[in-house]
Amino acid sequence: MINSKIHPCYNTISMNAKRLSPLQNQVAQFQELPSLFLQGPAGTGKTTAGVARLAALLDSGVPGGSILVFVPQRTLATPYTDFLQSSSSPAGGMVNILTLGGLARRLINLFWPLVARPAGFLNPTRPPHFLTSETAQYYMSHLVRPLLDEGLFHSVTIQRSRLYSQILDNLNKSAIIGIPYTEIGDRLASAWVGEPGQTRVYNDVQYCVNQFRQFCLEHNLLDYSLQIEIFKQHLWSSWLCQQYVKANFHHFIFDNVEEDTPIAHDLIQDWLPEFETSLLIFDQDAGYRRFLGSDPLSALSLLNLCQSHITFNTNYTCLPPLRKIASEIGYLLEQPVREASEIDLIENLNISASILPDIPPVNFPPRILRFYPQLLDWITNEISSLVASGVSPGEIAILTPYLSDALRFSITNRLSQANISYRTHRPSRSLRDEPATHCLLTLAQLAHPAWELHPTKFDVAYALLQAIEGLDPVRAQILVEIVYRQKDGIPHLNSFSQITPDTQARITYSLGNRYESLRQWLESAMQDQELELDFFLSRLFGEVLSQPGYGFHASLDAGRVAANLIESIQKFRWAIEENLETVPFSLGKEYILMVREGVIAAQYVSNWQTQAQNSVYIAPAYTFLMNNQAVDYQFWVDIGNPGWSERLNQPLTHPYVLSREWNRGRVWTNADEYEATLDSMYRLVSGLTRRCRKSLFLGFCELNEQGFENRGMLLKTIQRALQMSHRSKDG
């Protein structure tokens, strides 16, 4: 996406087309190029041109309801939604902005009576229940948990939440590449060459997949994979569906086509001739969602179906030195990696230390750093210098291969001490890891003693620490030790007035009054045990925690987490309340048990949207790429970490084996792994550098976060690129 400081962004396109480049104006003229395939690297203005085309369609009088904007995930539609919500957007009806899943769900809902029986549902007259990632994991855990106790997956040592999500991921991949879900285990096993015991794991995966699909058909539950399969097998070629598409959608824009799945590309291949105008936007060297099934090769095949083809090459974002680094790394990744000596490896990293305010395009620490905290101190000091020189914190991103809780705390604590605002985003972060979630659910357990989910003293102290503004850990612990007592075998909170005056004075009467108000509210809520958990938390947040004197009052982040939690509970309740015979306890209790297992939070668009623009953005590298935003300065944390190039350990699935390019029965070898590593690392490095306007800060230390030495492939490749660059200068 183009930087609005350098090149105007989408919100002024329809009002001032002169600011667009000639090629962007050409893309916007849909009458001259009704069927167009647009490609180019990141930062060349493709999305800006796409929004310009949308603006031109609306300006010409095309009804918004006849326009379909297609994106791989909802967050990539932000430029289009921002434009439509801006004052520059002309009136013209509601534009349809959908993902493949959103389109499938809409059509299944519309034509449910026609597809329910052929799809194999045992109760076709009952309405469908669409599952989120959270509710799908709940039902998967409901089926798999007893099997785990019987010895299934006994050799797999991963968290149960990851186990559930990887089984579901296999189902999703089978649907998006178009293979029967009954073949998942065989395909994974046929590509395995390691220990024979792993094939038993794949057999267990297949058994769980079969059980889950049968359970869904029995209870009218539609997870993502079943939605896609029904859409493909029963609606895709349906005459009614075809007529619906022809009648409602006349103009088509498909952005980030390379991040979508083969099934989406198949759909567009069939439907493209039906549109009056179409624009397909392809980002070269991307495909960052490969682990979710994206297929750039399949996307590129759509080029031949378009009448016109334009390539953008002019980069409006990245400086030439950074583009050169990306191209040099790309060249080096095609060469055998030479093992550099440790002395060369470390000494060559000191040739480009940053000196503010004259900042070179690539920067390293000015001296060799041995310990990880030293690296974080260097990053904080550099950011402080940038901010002091006038740089907006919103133009700074701190990127890591993985954002652990420890690293997140260490970075944010340092930035807080430096009075620098920040925001963090880790899509895989579990609900239970959020302090606001812990606080809300702990207070809910206190208000519902019948659930028999009695929190520990530590949990209660931590909850009060989050809930009451000004309460510190020491006084929170003292307070809980006194007031959290057993009554008839049930823990409850005693009144603050029962504490001795000396201890009351130590805690302070101001904090005591806030605690007492919260306690009385919880005691009153105990009288209404029929209140659903989402309604209970809405009242708790609105009536107490968001009020002055309480922890959520001035915390936008806590408010966001609370909103996401309430939405999550609401969707969970909607998906389950029609199947109460499968739930042995109350829905509130079931939800809390699910959170305790670490179920991954569903994707919330609000988490991706640019909140608190004047804040340093801290995220995993791939999350930053999928945000599709550029910044002036990037800090890469610990480039020696192998995580920059290595795939996550996924013992129950495989993104490359479960793809269309992989022939069934072919063995996945070390050579395949190495080739995939080189390809993914080049896409990562090129994607990051093309989204950096001014300067990269590459952090390196001798010992990693765990205290071990590591020399990952990214570090070695950068070192070789620097050597090559200096040899060319010396020559």
XYZ file of C-alpha atoms in Angstrom:
731
model
C 0.000 0.000 0.000
C 1.270 3.450 -0.852
C 2.381 5.770 1.888
C 0.023 8.703 2.046
C 2.976 10.968 2.825
C 4.572 10.123 -0.512
C 1.616 9.204 -2.625
C -2.057 9.985 -1.951
C -4.076 7.201 -0.457
C -7.456 5.844 -1.358
C -9.570 8.296 0.591
C -8.953 11.118 -1.898
C -8.950 9.138 -5.119
C -12.380 9.962 -6.463
C -11.918 13.659 -5.656
C -8.451 14.156 -7.113
C -7.520 11.584 -9.726
C -4.628 13.781 -10.875
C -2.608 12.499 -7.927
C -2.641 8.984 -9.347
C 0.118 7.804 -11.650
C -0.753 7.305 -15.347
C -0.847 3.532 -14.883
C -3.098 3.827 -11.843
C -5.446 6.074 -13.784
C -5.432 3.502 -16.560
C -6.484 0.782 -14.110
C -9.283 3.005 -12.814
C -10.736 3.442 -16.329
C -12.811 0.280 -16.269
C -14.473 1.073 -19.608
C -11.141 0.776 -21.426
C -9.908 -2.286 -19.493
C -13.013 -4.215 -18.440
C -11.085 -7.430 -17.672
C -7.679 -6.710 -16.174
C -4.972 -8.663 -14.327
C -2.761 -6.280 -12.336
C 0.470 -7.466 -10.778
C 3.574 -6.019 -9.181
C 5.645 -6.058 -5.990
C 4.412 -4.638 -2.710
C 4.511 -0.856 -2.483
C 3.846 -0.136 -6.160
C 0.317 1.177 -5.681
C -1.807 -1.790 -6.766
C -4.356 -1.550 -3.950
C -4.557 2.214 -4.430
C -5.390 1.551 -8.095
C -7.972 -1.017 -7.028
C -9.702 1.489 -4.762
C -9.501 4.049 -7.580
C -11.349 1.603 -9.825
C -14.007 1.117 -7.152
C -14.352 4.895 -6.868
C -14.645 5.228 -10.646
C -17.376 2.582 -10.750
C -19.393 4.390 -8.093
C -18.766 7.803 -9.704
C -20.146 6.491 -12.995
C -23.432 5.583 -11.333
C -22.896 1.844 -10.880
C -25.020 0.688 -7.898
C -22.824 -0.373 -4.993
C -24.836 -3.540 -4.506
C -23.762 -4.798 -7.938
C -20.046 -4.592 -7.038
C -18.288 -7.542 -5.400
C -14.911 -6.937 -3.722
C -13.251 -10.261 -2.929
C -10.366 -10.648 -0.448
C -8.645 -13.671 1.177
C -9.282 -12.418 4.706
C -11.385 -9.566 6.019
C -8.461 -7.488 7.234
C -7.145 -7.101 3.672
C -10.352 -5.253 2.776
C -9.453 -2.328 5.071
C -8.433 0.070 2.246
C -11.784 -0.505 0.539
C -13.880 -0.202 3.694
C -11.974 2.920 4.751
C -12.688 4.513 1.380
C -16.363 3.581 1.479
C -16.668 5.060 4.974
C -14.883 8.284 4.015
C -16.500 11.511 2.865
C -14.933 10.992 -0.577
C -17.068 7.935 -1.269
C -20.032 8.716 -3.541
C -23.491 7.488 -2.669
C -24.536 4.339 -4.463
C -25.638 1.562 -2.160
C -23.772 -0.995 -0.098
C -20.756 -2.566 -1.824
C -20.380 -6.307 -1.188
C -16.998 -7.037 0.419
C -16.642 -10.775 1.006
C -14.209 -13.599 1.570
C -14.728 -17.077 0.152
C -16.034 -18.194 3.550
C -18.380 -15.206 3.758
C -19.769 -15.872 0.284
C -20.220 -19.574 1.032
C -22.028 -18.833 4.280
C -24.327 -16.297 2.621
C -25.340 -18.692 -0.149
C -25.741 -21.683 2.190
C -28.021 -19.627 4.401
C -30.020 -18.556 1.378
C -30.347 -21.993 -0.232
C -30.242 -24.177 2.899
C -33.486 -26.065 2.182
C -32.039 -27.156 -1.175
C -28.683 -28.402 0.075
C -29.292 -29.745 3.590
C -30.563 -33.186 2.594
C -28.124 -33.838 -0.318
C -25.232 -32.754 1.927
C -26.048 -35.570 4.359
C -27.442 -33.704 7.390
C -29.633 -35.904 9.565
C -32.002 -33.024 10.430
C -32.378 -31.108 7.146
C -35.493 -29.263 8.331
C -33.596 -27.604 11.183
C -31.555 -24.442 10.519
C -27.764 -24.592 10.153
C -25.357 -23.467 12.882
C -22.172 -21.893 11.547
C -19.138 -22.453 13.759
C -16.362 -19.986 14.482
C -12.822 -21.243 15.019
C -13.516 -21.186 18.772
C -16.776 -23.131 18.689
C -15.313 -25.602 16.200
C -12.447 -26.227 18.627
C -14.959 -26.649 21.438
C -16.829 -29.400 19.627
C -13.560 -30.977 18.541
C -12.388 -31.010 22.156
C -15.744 -32.460 23.206
C -15.079 -35.432 20.903
C -11.307 -35.808 21.200
C -10.796 -35.241 24.935
C -12.163 -38.697 25.908
C -10.052 -40.289 23.162
C -6.918 -38.638 24.545
C -7.638 -40.228 27.900
C -7.791 -43.583 26.110
C -4.303 -43.126 24.633
C -4.901 -41.429 21.303
C -1.960 -39.190 20.274
C 0.079 -40.532 23.198
C 3.356 -39.746 21.400
C 2.417 -36.135 20.579
C 3.605 -33.537 23.084
C 1.795 -30.322 22.188
C -0.882 -28.290 23.925
C -4.367 -29.674 23.508
C -5.586 -26.457 21.922
C -2.926 -26.787 19.210
C -3.875 -30.428 18.727
C -7.520 -29.499 18.146
C -6.638 -26.628 15.806
C -4.281 -28.766 13.694
C -6.946 -31.443 13.188
C -9.356 -28.730 12.067
C -6.642 -27.260 9.870
C -6.387 -30.597 8.049
C -10.111 -30.527 7.383
C -9.900 -26.968 6.088
C -7.030 -27.770 3.752
C -8.811 -30.793 2.312
C -11.761 -28.551 1.482
C -9.803 -25.693 -0.096
C -7.690 -27.946 -2.330
C -10.616 -30.184 -3.248
C -9.654 -33.614 -1.890
C -11.933 -35.938 0.126
C -11.462 -35.479 3.860
C -11.234 -39.274 4.141
C -7.824 -39.150 2.405
C -6.100 -36.771 4.834
C -4.375 -39.415 6.953
C -3.178 -41.444 3.961
C -1.752 -38.379 2.221
C 0.180 -37.310 5.313
C 1.436 -40.830 5.995
C 2.552 -41.432 2.397
C 4.833 -38.360 2.513
C 6.457 -39.280 5.855
C 9.963 -40.824 5.916
C 10.837 -40.538 9.615
C 10.001 -42.742 12.587
C 7.312 -45.333 11.746
C 5.343 -44.337 14.842
C 4.343 -41.048 13.194
C 2.057 -42.901 10.768
C 0.033 -44.000 13.797
C -0.446 -40.328 14.611
C -1.822 -39.693 11.121
C -4.219 -42.613 11.559
C -5.415 -41.020 14.792
C -5.875 -37.725 12.940
C -8.041 -39.444 10.342
C -10.155 -41.106 13.022
C -10.785 -37.764 14.751
C -11.576 -36.078 11.437
C -14.159 -38.749 10.614
C -15.749 -38.507 14.061
C -15.964 -34.717 13.898
C -17.524 -34.658 10.439
C -20.134 -37.223 11.460
C -20.935 -35.213 14.602
C -21.407 -32.053 12.517
C -23.785 -33.808 10.116
C -25.816 -35.152 13.031
C -26.234 -31.745 14.688
C -26.382 -29.317 11.728
C -23.018 -27.810 12.622
C -21.024 -26.220 9.797
C -17.342 -25.591 10.399
C -15.342 -23.796 7.705
C -14.431 -26.995 5.849
C -18.028 -28.180 5.647
C -19.203 -24.767 4.462
C -16.673 -24.841 1.621
C -17.492 -28.434 0.669
C -21.247 -27.774 0.558
C -20.668 -24.632 -1.453
C -18.467 -26.450 -3.960
C -20.403 -29.698 -4.286
C -23.997 -28.462 -4.078
C -24.133 -24.738 -4.880
C -21.250 -23.969 -7.206
C -22.864 -25.249 -10.384
C -26.461 -24.886 -9.214
C -28.649 -23.005 -11.677
C -30.259 -21.025 -8.859
C -26.867 -20.064 -7.472
C -25.625 -19.051 -10.915
C -28.704 -16.898 -11.447
C -28.230 -15.299 -8.047
C -24.638 -14.358 -8.881
C -25.578 -13.033 -12.348
C -28.449 -10.977 -10.962
C -26.553 -9.448 -8.037
C -22.887 -9.087 -9.019
C -21.888 -7.300 -12.235
C -18.516 -5.809 -11.323
C -15.694 -7.653 -9.593
C -12.470 -6.665 -7.783
C -10.268 -9.404 -6.324
C -7.341 -8.028 -4.291
C -4.418 -10.087 -2.979
C -5.438 -12.991 -5.163
C -2.131 -14.721 -4.341
C -3.158 -15.077 -0.679
C -6.324 -16.982 -1.468
C -6.878 -20.702 -1.887
C -7.139 -22.943 -4.971
C -10.868 -23.393 -4.446
C -11.347 -19.608 -4.627
C -9.330 -19.477 -7.837
C -11.439 -22.288 -9.311
C -14.575 -20.358 -8.443
C -13.359 -17.172 -10.097
C -12.215 -19.112 -13.146
C -15.805 -20.257 -13.669
C -17.509 -16.992 -12.749
C -15.140 -14.452 -14.345
C -16.842 -14.470 -17.782
C -20.139 -13.522 -16.111
C -18.902 -10.150 -14.798
C -19.185 -6.984 -16.877
C -15.867 -5.734 -15.468
C -13.243 -7.492 -13.387
C -9.934 -6.557 -11.778
C -7.578 -9.169 -10.296
C -4.653 -7.835 -8.221
C -1.618 -10.089 -7.718
C 1.254 -9.274 -5.338
C 4.515 -10.700 -6.642
C 6.773 -12.627 -4.238
C 3.943 -12.844 -1.685
C 1.874 -15.841 -0.603
C 2.448 -15.325 3.121
C -0.638 -17.369 4.066
C 0.846 -20.589 2.687
C 0.353 -22.266 6.068
C -3.366 -21.458 5.692
C -3.589 -22.810 2.158
C -2.730 -19.836 -0.068
C -1.476 -20.791 -3.525
C 0.313 -18.110 -5.613
C 0.834 -20.494 -8.560
C -2.865 -21.211 -8.758
C -3.586 -17.471 -8.551
C -1.172 -16.689 -11.381
C -3.037 -19.079 -13.664
C -5.947 -16.593 -13.683
C -3.819 -14.185 -15.734
C -4.713 -15.967 -18.981
C -8.420 -15.468 -18.346
C -8.178 -11.665 -18.365
C -8.226 -9.611 -21.545
C -5.577 -7.142 -20.340
C -2.464 -7.345 -18.212
C -0.579 -4.521 -16.473
C 2.548 -4.743 -14.302
C 3.444 -2.040 -11.768
C 7.196 -1.655 -11.169
C 7.589 1.836 -9.678
C 7.918 1.519 -5.908
C 6.513 4.420 -3.889
C 7.446 3.034 -0.485
C 10.853 1.395 -0.270
C 14.140 3.249 -0.812
C 16.475 1.891 -3.534
C 19.133 0.671 -1.023
C 16.544 -1.458 0.752
C 15.245 -2.854 -2.532
C 18.832 -3.720 -3.447
C 19.284 -5.602 -0.183
C 16.138 -7.619 -0.864
C 17.308 -8.495 -4.368
C 20.784 -9.466 -3.103
C 19.275 -11.729 -0.470
C 17.070 -13.270 -3.141
C 20.143 -13.949 -5.262
C 22.060 -15.432 -2.335
C 19.220 -17.733 -1.345
C 19.602 -19.423 -4.714
C 23.261 -20.162 -3.906
C 24.648 -22.797 -1.509
C 25.004 -21.370 2.002
C 28.656 -21.047 2.985
C 29.316 -21.558 6.661
C 31.106 -18.386 7.773
C 33.487 -18.439 10.686
C 32.151 -17.076 13.961
C 34.642 -14.189 13.865
C 33.605 -13.131 10.361
C 29.972 -13.605 11.216
C 30.050 -11.267 14.198
C 32.606 -8.713 13.018
C 30.840 -8.095 9.725
C 27.689 -7.105 11.584
C 29.381 -4.018 13.008
C 29.993 -2.203 9.733
C 26.731 -0.255 9.698
C 25.939 0.926 13.207
C 23.213 3.579 13.350
C 24.132 7.193 14.046
C 21.165 9.500 14.544
C 19.937 11.669 12.916
C 21.837 10.576 9.766
C 20.451 7.031 9.644
C 21.745 4.579 7.043
C 19.259 2.230 5.358
C 20.494 -0.778 7.365
C 21.609 -0.562 11.006
C 23.162 -2.921 13.533
C 24.128 -2.476 17.189
C 27.329 -0.396 17.503
C 29.064 -3.195 19.399
C 28.747 -6.930 19.860
C 25.864 -7.706 22.221
C 26.061 -10.944 24.135
C 22.832 -11.124 26.124
C 19.233 -10.804 24.993
C 18.280 -8.000 27.448
C 21.111 -5.927 25.951
C 19.498 -6.321 22.542
C 16.127 -5.144 23.863
C 17.828 -2.180 25.560
C 19.464 -1.230 22.245
C 16.123 -1.406 20.436
C 14.455 0.749 23.096
C 17.261 3.323 23.019
C 17.127 3.563 19.222
C 13.351 4.010 19.292
C 13.678 6.658 22.005
C 16.214 8.523 19.854
C 13.934 8.317 16.842
C 10.955 9.625 18.783
C 13.082 12.398 20.322
C 14.144 13.449 16.817
C 10.514 13.901 15.800
C 9.577 10.485 14.391
C 6.023 9.415 15.152
C 5.864 6.140 17.135
C 3.235 5.028 14.619
C 5.959 4.897 11.958
C 7.928 2.272 13.913
C 7.392 -1.501 13.959
C 9.144 -4.114 16.108
C 9.017 -7.485 14.359
C 9.899 -10.959 15.567
C 9.511 -14.470 14.138
C 7.410 -15.382 17.206
C 6.108 -13.042 19.891
C 6.269 -14.965 23.145
C 4.600 -13.639 26.273
C 8.003 -13.111 27.901
C 9.320 -11.129 24.929
C 6.101 -9.145 24.708
C 6.336 -8.190 28.371
C 10.032 -7.316 28.143
C 9.579 -5.009 25.169
C 6.406 -3.308 26.356
C 7.817 -2.787 29.849
C 10.863 -1.009 28.417
C 8.728 1.152 26.124
C 6.440 2.061 29.024
C 9.413 3.168 31.105
C 10.525 5.324 28.155
C 7.009 6.830 27.929
C 6.536 5.528 24.378
C 3.071 4.316 23.414
C 2.797 0.895 21.816
C 0.290 -1.672 20.589
C 0.805 -5.389 20.166
C -0.906 -7.961 17.999
C -0.477 -11.722 17.970
C -3.401 -13.478 16.246
C -2.537 -16.846 17.797
C -2.611 -15.409 21.319
C -5.036 -17.424 23.422
C -7.932 -15.756 25.167
C -6.639 -16.926 28.524
C -3.363 -15.040 28.011
C -5.060 -11.646 28.135
C -5.032 -10.076 31.633
C -8.457 -8.526 31.025
C -9.872 -11.949 30.146
C -8.396 -13.451 33.312
C -9.933 -10.669 35.386
C -13.412 -10.928 33.862
C -13.638 -14.709 33.999
C -12.261 -14.909 37.551
C -14.895 -12.441 38.749
C -17.524 -14.443 36.865
C -16.470 -17.603 38.729
C -16.756 -15.770 42.053
C -20.286 -14.709 41.138
C -21.296 -18.254 40.110
C -20.306 -20.607 42.958
C -22.610 -23.306 41.541
C -20.130 -23.842 38.720
C -17.648 -25.222 41.276
C -14.811 -23.491 39.430
C -13.211 -21.979 42.496
C -10.305 -19.667 41.588
C -7.109 -19.767 43.623
C -5.998 -16.916 45.857
C -3.393 -15.963 43.293
C -6.057 -15.769 40.564
C -8.296 -13.588 42.719
C -5.430 -11.269 43.672
C -4.428 -10.926 40.012
C -8.047 -10.226 39.025
C -8.413 -7.508 41.660
C -5.095 -6.046 40.548
C -6.550 -5.625 37.039
C -9.986 -4.534 38.242
C -9.139 -1.846 40.810
C -7.158 1.170 39.683
C -4.216 1.979 41.953
C -4.041 -1.428 43.618
C -0.498 -2.848 43.640
C 0.492 -6.558 43.851
C 1.518 -6.414 47.507
C -1.714 -4.862 48.782
C -3.749 -7.068 46.449
C -2.163 -10.163 47.996
C -2.699 -8.865 51.545
C -6.336 -8.076 50.774
C -7.048 -11.502 49.276
C -5.350 -13.378 52.106
C -7.798 -11.745 54.506
C -11.094 -11.520 52.600
C -11.049 -14.666 50.426
C -12.421 -17.311 52.787
C -14.395 -20.559 52.790
C -18.077 -20.518 53.784
C -19.926 -23.843 53.783
C -17.135 -25.265 51.626
C -17.496 -22.505 49.028
C -14.893 -19.714 48.712
C -16.337 -16.211 48.856
C -15.236 -12.605 49.400
C -15.742 -11.043 52.835
C -16.493 -7.391 53.441
C -13.687 -4.843 53.730
C -15.248 -3.649 56.999
C -14.265 -6.932 58.677
C -10.567 -6.146 58.264
C -8.711 -4.658 61.236
C -8.268 -0.855 61.115
C -4.468 -1.080 60.840
C -4.687 -3.331 57.789
C -7.450 -1.164 56.312
C -5.168 1.854 56.600
C -2.326 -0.081 54.967
C -4.518 -1.036 52.016
C -6.060 2.507 52.101
C -9.726 3.308 52.505
C -9.954 4.582 48.929
C -8.982 1.202 47.491
C -11.100 -0.518 50.123
C -14.197 1.378 49.023
C -13.602 0.366 45.408
C -13.154 -3.252 46.447
C -16.310 -3.144 48.559
C -18.382 -1.716 45.698
C -17.137 -4.468 43.398
C -17.817 -7.143 46.041
C -21.344 -5.923 46.637
C -22.041 -5.884 42.902
C -20.823 -9.498 42.580
C -22.925 -10.519 45.595
C -25.978 -8.942 44.024
C -25.248 -10.707 40.732
C -25.265 -14.057 42.536
C -29.015 -13.663 42.934
C -29.483 -13.794 39.156
C -27.888 -17.102 38.231
C -29.979 -17.364 35.047
C -28.134 -14.470 33.422
C -26.017 -15.691 30.489
C -22.282 -15.175 30.807
C -22.040 -12.639 27.960
C -24.826 -10.529 29.506
C -23.213 -10.845 32.932
C -19.849 -9.607 31.624
C -21.496 -6.773 29.688
C -23.099 -5.549 32.898
C -19.901 -6.056 34.928
C -17.902 -4.049 32.403
C -20.450 -1.277 31.968
C -21.600 -0.867 35.565
C -18.327 -1.348 37.424
C -15.028 -1.963 35.646
C -15.337 0.838 33.085
C -16.208 3.408 35.762
C -13.690 5.882 37.257
C -11.522 4.234 39.883
C -11.496 0.853 38.159
C -8.893 -0.726 35.922
C -10.760 -0.699 32.606
C -11.772 2.974 32.798
C -8.760 4.408 30.947
C -7.550 1.262 29.197
C -8.579 1.027 25.543
C -6.793 -2.308 25.266
C -8.795 -3.788 28.155
C -11.990 -2.508 26.572
C -11.073 -4.123 23.257
C -10.341 -7.460 24.953
C -13.608 -7.267 26.888
C -15.558 -6.595 23.684
C -13.874 -9.506 21.907
C -14.484 -11.806 24.877
C -18.174 -10.932 25.048
C -18.526 -11.445 21.279
C -16.741 -14.790 21.592
C -19.078 -15.961 24.377
C -22.104 -14.797 22.434
C -21.112 -16.762 19.316
C -20.296 -19.755 21.484
C -23.751 -19.623 23.068
C -25.522 -19.214 19.740
C -23.704 -22.204 18.270
C -24.447 -24.505 21.214
C -27.793 -23.536 22.701
C -29.683 -25.581 20.091
C -27.681 -28.664 21.078
C -27.909 -28.569 24.841
C -28.064 -32.348 24.998
C -24.360 -32.383 24.145
C -23.432 -29.985 26.974
C -23.330 -31.528 30.448
C -22.944 -28.203 32.310
C -24.034 -24.614 31.983
C -22.785 -22.757 28.928
C -20.855 -20.275 31.060
C -18.989 -23.063 32.810
C -18.332 -24.837 29.510
C -16.912 -21.675 28.023
C -14.530 -21.114 30.922
C -13.338 -24.721 30.725
C -12.700 -24.188 27.027
C -10.664 -21.060 27.718
C -8.650 -22.929 30.347
C -7.620 -25.387 27.636
C -6.114 -22.477 25.732
C -8.477 -22.339 22.768
C -7.202 -19.854 20.213
C -9.240 -16.673 19.922
C -11.192 -16.186 16.716
C -10.044 -13.458 14.347
C -11.423 -10.056 15.249
C -11.094 -7.330 12.641
C -10.743 -4.720 15.388
C -7.479 -6.365 16.450
C -6.007 -5.820 12.989
C -7.261 -2.322 12.407
C -4.821 0.486 13.056
C -5.788 1.478 16.567
C -3.748 4.119 18.364
C -1.950 5.269 15.230
C 0.692 7.102 17.239
C 2.012 3.870 18.793
C 4.887 1.516 18.107
C 3.527 -1.645 16.482
C 4.826 -4.924 17.969
C 3.905 -8.126 16.145
C 5.188 -11.316 14.514
C 6.620 -10.622 11.067
C 3.895 -12.463 9.159
C 1.178 -10.610 11.072
C 2.771 -7.334 10.006
C 2.821 -8.490 6.387
C -0.855 -9.469 6.464
C -1.652 -6.035 7.891
C -0.388 -4.722 4.526
C 0.844 -1.419 5.941
C 4.200 0.287 5.492
C 6.206 2.071 8.201
C 9.289 4.278 8.138
C 11.402 2.165 10.499
C 11.462 -1.564 11.205
C 13.279 -3.327 14.045
C 13.913 -7.035 13.435
C 14.462 -8.720 16.796
C 17.288 -11.313 16.919
C 18.027 -12.056 13.261
C 20.015 -15.090 14.447
C 16.795 -16.811 15.516
C 16.112 -19.847 13.266
C 12.417 -18.991 13.488
C 12.870 -16.406 10.734
C 13.235 -19.264 8.274
C 12.027 -22.493 9.909
C 8.433 -23.685 9.838
C 6.456 -24.116 13.028
C 6.394 -27.647 14.358
C 3.049 -29.098 13.251
C 3.126 -32.840 13.961
C -0.501 -33.385 12.899
C -0.542 -31.528 9.588
C 1.680 -30.316 6.734
C 0.927 -27.223 4.588
C 2.970 -28.417 1.600
C 1.862 -32.040 1.515
C -1.773 -30.949 1.776
C -1.633 -28.797 -1.341
C -2.462 -29.246 -4.993
C 1.153 -29.082 -6.107
C 2.045 -32.126 -4.029
C 1.540 -35.481 -5.745
C -0.012 -38.095 -3.512
C 2.541 -40.728 -2.526
C 5.572 -38.489 -3.005
C 7.903 -38.397 -0.004
C 8.752 -35.125 1.741
C 12.549 -35.042 1.992
C 15.113 -32.769 3.598
C 15.729 -31.273 0.159
C 12.061 -30.303 -0.071
C 12.222 -28.765 3.406
C 15.351 -26.791 2.485
C 13.821 -25.501 -0.744
C 10.636 -24.475 1.066
C 12.724 -22.703 3.714
C 14.621 -20.673 1.115
C 11.427 -19.724 -0.675
C 9.543 -18.665 2.454
C 12.486 -16.686 3.811
C 12.901 -14.759 0.564
C 9.199 -13.925 0.503
C 9.415 -12.806 4.129
C 12.508 -10.621 3.669
C 11.331 -9.046 0.419
C 7.874 -8.413 1.863
C 9.261 -6.690 4.950
C 11.845 -4.560 3.133
C 9.287 -3.402 0.571
C 7.126 -2.187 3.438
C 9.941 -0.169 5.036
C 10.245 3.402 3.814
C 13.469 4.584 5.400
C 15.580 2.274 7.528
C 15.947 -1.244 8.929
C 17.388 -1.956 12.377
C 18.596 -5.546 12.520
C 19.103 -6.741 16.084
C 21.599 -9.481 16.855
C 23.074 -10.901 20.050
C 25.259 -13.908 20.754
C 22.754 -15.608 23.095
C 19.079 -15.913 22.241
C 16.012 -15.464 24.451
C 16.559 -18.895 26.026
C 20.279 -18.264 26.580
C 21.572 -20.482 23.742
C 23.771 -19.544 20.822
C 22.083 -19.651 17.435
C 23.070 -18.767 13.915
C 19.929 -18.987 11.816
C 19.769 -18.828 8.043
C 18.643 -15.191 7.974
C 21.734 -14.070 9.876
C 24.042 -16.031 7.587
C 22.378 -14.693 4.470
C 22.516 -11.070 5.640
C 26.173 -11.509 6.529
C 26.920 -12.811 3.032
C 24.946 -9.949 1.488
C 27.039 -7.441 3.460
C 30.254 -9.140 2.382
C 29.157 -9.051 -1.243
C 28.176 -5.390 -0.948
C 31.556 -4.413 0.518
C 33.483 -6.380 -2.077
C 31.596 -4.519 -4.808
C 32.419 -1.170 -3.132
C 36.083 -2.070 -2.740
C 36.207 -3.153 -6.360
